[in-house]
Tab-separated table of C-alpha atoms in Angstrom:
chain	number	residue	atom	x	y	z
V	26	UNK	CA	179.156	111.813	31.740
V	27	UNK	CA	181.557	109.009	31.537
V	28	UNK	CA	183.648	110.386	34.313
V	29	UNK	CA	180.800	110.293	36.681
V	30	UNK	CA	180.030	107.040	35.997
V	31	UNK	CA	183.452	105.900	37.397
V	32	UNK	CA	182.959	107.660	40.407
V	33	UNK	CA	181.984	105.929	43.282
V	34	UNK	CA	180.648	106.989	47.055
V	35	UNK	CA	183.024	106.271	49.616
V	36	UNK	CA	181.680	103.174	51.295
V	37	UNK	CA	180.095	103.611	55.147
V	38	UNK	CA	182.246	101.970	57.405
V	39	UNK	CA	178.739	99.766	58.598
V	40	UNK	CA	177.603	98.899	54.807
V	41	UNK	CA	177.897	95.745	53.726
V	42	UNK	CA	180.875	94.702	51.808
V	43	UNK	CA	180.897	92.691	48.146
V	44	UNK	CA	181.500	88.986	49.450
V	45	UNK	CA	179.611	89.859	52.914
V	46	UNK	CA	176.921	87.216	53.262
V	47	UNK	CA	174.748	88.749	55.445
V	48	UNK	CA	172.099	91.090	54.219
V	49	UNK	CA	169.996	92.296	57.189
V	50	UNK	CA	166.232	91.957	55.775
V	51	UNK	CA	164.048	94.269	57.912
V	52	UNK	CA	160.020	94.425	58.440
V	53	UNK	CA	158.204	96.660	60.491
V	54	UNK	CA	154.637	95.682	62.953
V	55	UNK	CA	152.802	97.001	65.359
V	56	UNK	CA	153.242	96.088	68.949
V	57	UNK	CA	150.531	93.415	70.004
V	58	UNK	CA	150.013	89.857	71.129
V	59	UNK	CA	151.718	88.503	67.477
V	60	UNK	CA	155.510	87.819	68.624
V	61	UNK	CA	158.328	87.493	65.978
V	62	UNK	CA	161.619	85.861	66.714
V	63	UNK	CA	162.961	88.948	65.033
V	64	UNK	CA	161.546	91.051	66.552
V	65	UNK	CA	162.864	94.602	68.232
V	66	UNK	CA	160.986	97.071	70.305
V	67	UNK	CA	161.895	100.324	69.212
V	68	UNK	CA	159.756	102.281	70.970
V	69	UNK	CA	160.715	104.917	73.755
V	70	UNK	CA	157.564	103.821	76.555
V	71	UNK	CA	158.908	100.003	76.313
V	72	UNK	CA	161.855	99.865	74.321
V	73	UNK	CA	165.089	98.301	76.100
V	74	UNK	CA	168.282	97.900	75.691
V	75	UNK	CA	169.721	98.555	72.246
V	76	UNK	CA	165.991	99.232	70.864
V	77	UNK	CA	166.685	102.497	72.225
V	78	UNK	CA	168.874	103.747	70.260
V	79	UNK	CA	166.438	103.915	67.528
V	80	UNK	CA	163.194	105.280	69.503
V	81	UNK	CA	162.609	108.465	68.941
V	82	UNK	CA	162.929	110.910	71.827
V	83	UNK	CA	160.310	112.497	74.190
V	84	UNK	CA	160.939	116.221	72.621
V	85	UNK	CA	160.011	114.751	69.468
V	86	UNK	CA	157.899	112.063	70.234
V	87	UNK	CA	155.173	114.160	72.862
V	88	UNK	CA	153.972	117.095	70.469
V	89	UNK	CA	153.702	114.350	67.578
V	90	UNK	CA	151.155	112.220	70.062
V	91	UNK	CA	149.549	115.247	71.116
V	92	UNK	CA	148.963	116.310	67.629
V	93	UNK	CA	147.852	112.711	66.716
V	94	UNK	CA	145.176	113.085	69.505
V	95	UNK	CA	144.159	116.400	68.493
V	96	UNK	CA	143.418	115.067	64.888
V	97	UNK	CA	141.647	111.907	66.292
V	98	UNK	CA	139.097	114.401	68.289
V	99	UNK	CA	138.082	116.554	65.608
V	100	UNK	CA	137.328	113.791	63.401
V	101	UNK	CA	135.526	111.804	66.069
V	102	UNK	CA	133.695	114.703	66.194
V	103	UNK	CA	133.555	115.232	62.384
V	104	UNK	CA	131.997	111.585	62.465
V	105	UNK	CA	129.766	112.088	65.226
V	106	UNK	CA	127.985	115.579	63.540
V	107	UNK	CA	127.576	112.994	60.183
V	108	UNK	CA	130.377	114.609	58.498
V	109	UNK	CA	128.706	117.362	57.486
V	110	UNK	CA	131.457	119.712	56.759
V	111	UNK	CA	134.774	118.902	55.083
V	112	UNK	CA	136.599	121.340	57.214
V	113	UNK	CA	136.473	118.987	60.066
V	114	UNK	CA	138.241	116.198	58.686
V	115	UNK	CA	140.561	118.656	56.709
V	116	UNK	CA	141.680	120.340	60.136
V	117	UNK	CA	142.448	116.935	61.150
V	118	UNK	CA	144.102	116.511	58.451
V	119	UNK	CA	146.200	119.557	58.415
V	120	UNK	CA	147.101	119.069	61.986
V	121	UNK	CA	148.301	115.619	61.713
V	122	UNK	CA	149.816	116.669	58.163
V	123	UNK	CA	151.759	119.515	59.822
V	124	UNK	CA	153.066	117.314	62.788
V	125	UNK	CA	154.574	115.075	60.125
V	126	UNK	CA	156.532	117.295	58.729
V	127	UNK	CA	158.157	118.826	61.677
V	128	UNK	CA	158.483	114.987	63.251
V	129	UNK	CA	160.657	113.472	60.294
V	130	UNK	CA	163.641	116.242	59.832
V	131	UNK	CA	163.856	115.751	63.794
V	132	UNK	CA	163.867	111.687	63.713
V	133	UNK	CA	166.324	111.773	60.939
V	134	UNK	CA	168.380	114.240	62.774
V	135	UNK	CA	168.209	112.390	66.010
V	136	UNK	CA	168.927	109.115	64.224
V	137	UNK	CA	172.415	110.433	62.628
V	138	UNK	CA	173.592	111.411	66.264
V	139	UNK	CA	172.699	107.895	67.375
V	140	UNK	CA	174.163	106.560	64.912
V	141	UNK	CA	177.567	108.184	66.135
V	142	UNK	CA	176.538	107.638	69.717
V	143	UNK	CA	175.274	103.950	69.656
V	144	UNK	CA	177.482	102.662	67.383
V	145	UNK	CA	177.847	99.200	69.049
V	146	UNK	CA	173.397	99.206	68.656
V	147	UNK	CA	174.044	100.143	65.089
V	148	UNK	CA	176.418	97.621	64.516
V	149	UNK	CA	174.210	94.817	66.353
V	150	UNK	CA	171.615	95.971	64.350
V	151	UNK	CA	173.369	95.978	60.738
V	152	UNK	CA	174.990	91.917	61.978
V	153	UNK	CA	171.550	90.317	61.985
V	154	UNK	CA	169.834	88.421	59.383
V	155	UNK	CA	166.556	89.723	60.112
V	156	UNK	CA	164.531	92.166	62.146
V	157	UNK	CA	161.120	93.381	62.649
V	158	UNK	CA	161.038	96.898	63.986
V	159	UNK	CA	157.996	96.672	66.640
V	160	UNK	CA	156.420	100.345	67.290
V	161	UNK	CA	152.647	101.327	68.602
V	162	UNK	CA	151.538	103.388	65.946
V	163	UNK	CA	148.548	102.453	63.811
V	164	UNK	CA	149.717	103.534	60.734
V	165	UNK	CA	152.752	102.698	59.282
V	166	UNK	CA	153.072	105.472	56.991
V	167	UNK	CA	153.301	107.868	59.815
V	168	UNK	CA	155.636	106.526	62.180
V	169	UNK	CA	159.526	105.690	62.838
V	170	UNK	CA	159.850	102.234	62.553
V	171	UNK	CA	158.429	102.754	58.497
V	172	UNK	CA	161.258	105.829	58.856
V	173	UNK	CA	164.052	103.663	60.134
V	174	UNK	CA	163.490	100.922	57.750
V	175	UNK	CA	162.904	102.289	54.478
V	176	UNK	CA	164.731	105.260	54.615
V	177	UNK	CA	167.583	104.973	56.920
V	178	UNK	CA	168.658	101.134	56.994
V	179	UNK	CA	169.011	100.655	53.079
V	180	UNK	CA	171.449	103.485	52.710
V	181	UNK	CA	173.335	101.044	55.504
V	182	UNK	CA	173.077	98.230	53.421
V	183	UNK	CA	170.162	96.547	54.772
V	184	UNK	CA	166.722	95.580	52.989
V	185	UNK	CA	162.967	96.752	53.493
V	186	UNK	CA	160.565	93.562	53.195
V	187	UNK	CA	157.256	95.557	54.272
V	188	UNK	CA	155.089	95.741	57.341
V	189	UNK	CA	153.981	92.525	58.733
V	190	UNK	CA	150.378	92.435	59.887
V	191	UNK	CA	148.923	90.402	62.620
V	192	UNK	CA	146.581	88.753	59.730
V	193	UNK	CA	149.140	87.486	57.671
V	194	UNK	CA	151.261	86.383	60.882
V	195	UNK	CA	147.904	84.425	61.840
V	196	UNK	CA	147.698	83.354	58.465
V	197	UNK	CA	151.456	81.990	58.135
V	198	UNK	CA	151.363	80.529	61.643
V	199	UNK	CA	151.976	76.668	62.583
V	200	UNK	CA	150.939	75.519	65.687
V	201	UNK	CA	153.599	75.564	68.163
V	202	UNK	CA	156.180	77.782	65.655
V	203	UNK	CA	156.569	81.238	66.431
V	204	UNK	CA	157.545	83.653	63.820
């Protein structure tokens, strides 16, 4: 009711304040030859310095890949045989699908004890105008960076402004500017 209208969450010490100019705006892309000024590798192969504290680990990380590459050979497969039957490209499904679910409780979980770990990467982080989260995955819907910067960073403070794509960076590009 009214009373729990008036109630407000206690602040996180890292969210912005009212009167705080800066509002971090965050994108994510794939890792590739398109280079962002922004830009931050947060992947565990390549990732460095304060990128790391947002990669997901190798306990996590290696049975999510290995999954991903047992989905990718049944469908190739699936496509190969025509795609005769749907249980080919459901399995794949299913695989990846189950992989998923057991990867995001763990990233989450991983990402609240760096965030009590790292907390000068956090804060670095949270300072900047802008940053595009850089990862290899192919799809963005299924991997950390999307993770880290639509569901973790806004309850920080910080905006999601979508995945960049090396079209529209080719698109947007000035010779001689990099983005």
């Amino acid at each position: 009711g009214a009373r729990g209208a008036r109630c407000r969450q206690r602040p996180s010490a890292l969210a912005p304040r009212r009167g705080d100019a800066v509002t971090l705006v965050v994108r994510t892309a794939r890792v590739g030859p398109t280079r962002y000024a922004d830009e931050l590798n947060v992947t565990r192969a390549t990732g460095e310095g304060d990128g790391l504290a947002f990669a997901p680990s190798w306990a996590i990380l290696g049975p999510a890949l290995r999954a991903r590459r047992e989905a990718a050979e049944i469908a190739a497969a699936f496509a190969r045989n025509g795609g005769g039957s749907r249980s080919g490209c459901a399995d794949a499904e299913r695989i990846e699908g189950e992989a998923w679910g057991a990867y995001v409780p763990a990233y989450l979980a991983e990402m609240r004890r760096s965030y009590r770990e790292r907390r000068r990467a956090w804060v670095a982080l949270l300072a900047r105008e802008s940053v595009t989260l850089l990862c290899f995955c192919v799809d963005p819907e299924r991997c950390h960076r999307t993770l880290l910067a639509r569901e973790i960073l806004p309850k920080l403070g910080a905006v999601y402004a979508g995945e960049r794509t090396a079209a529209a960076a080719e698109a947007l590009a000035l010779p001689g500017v990099s983005r």
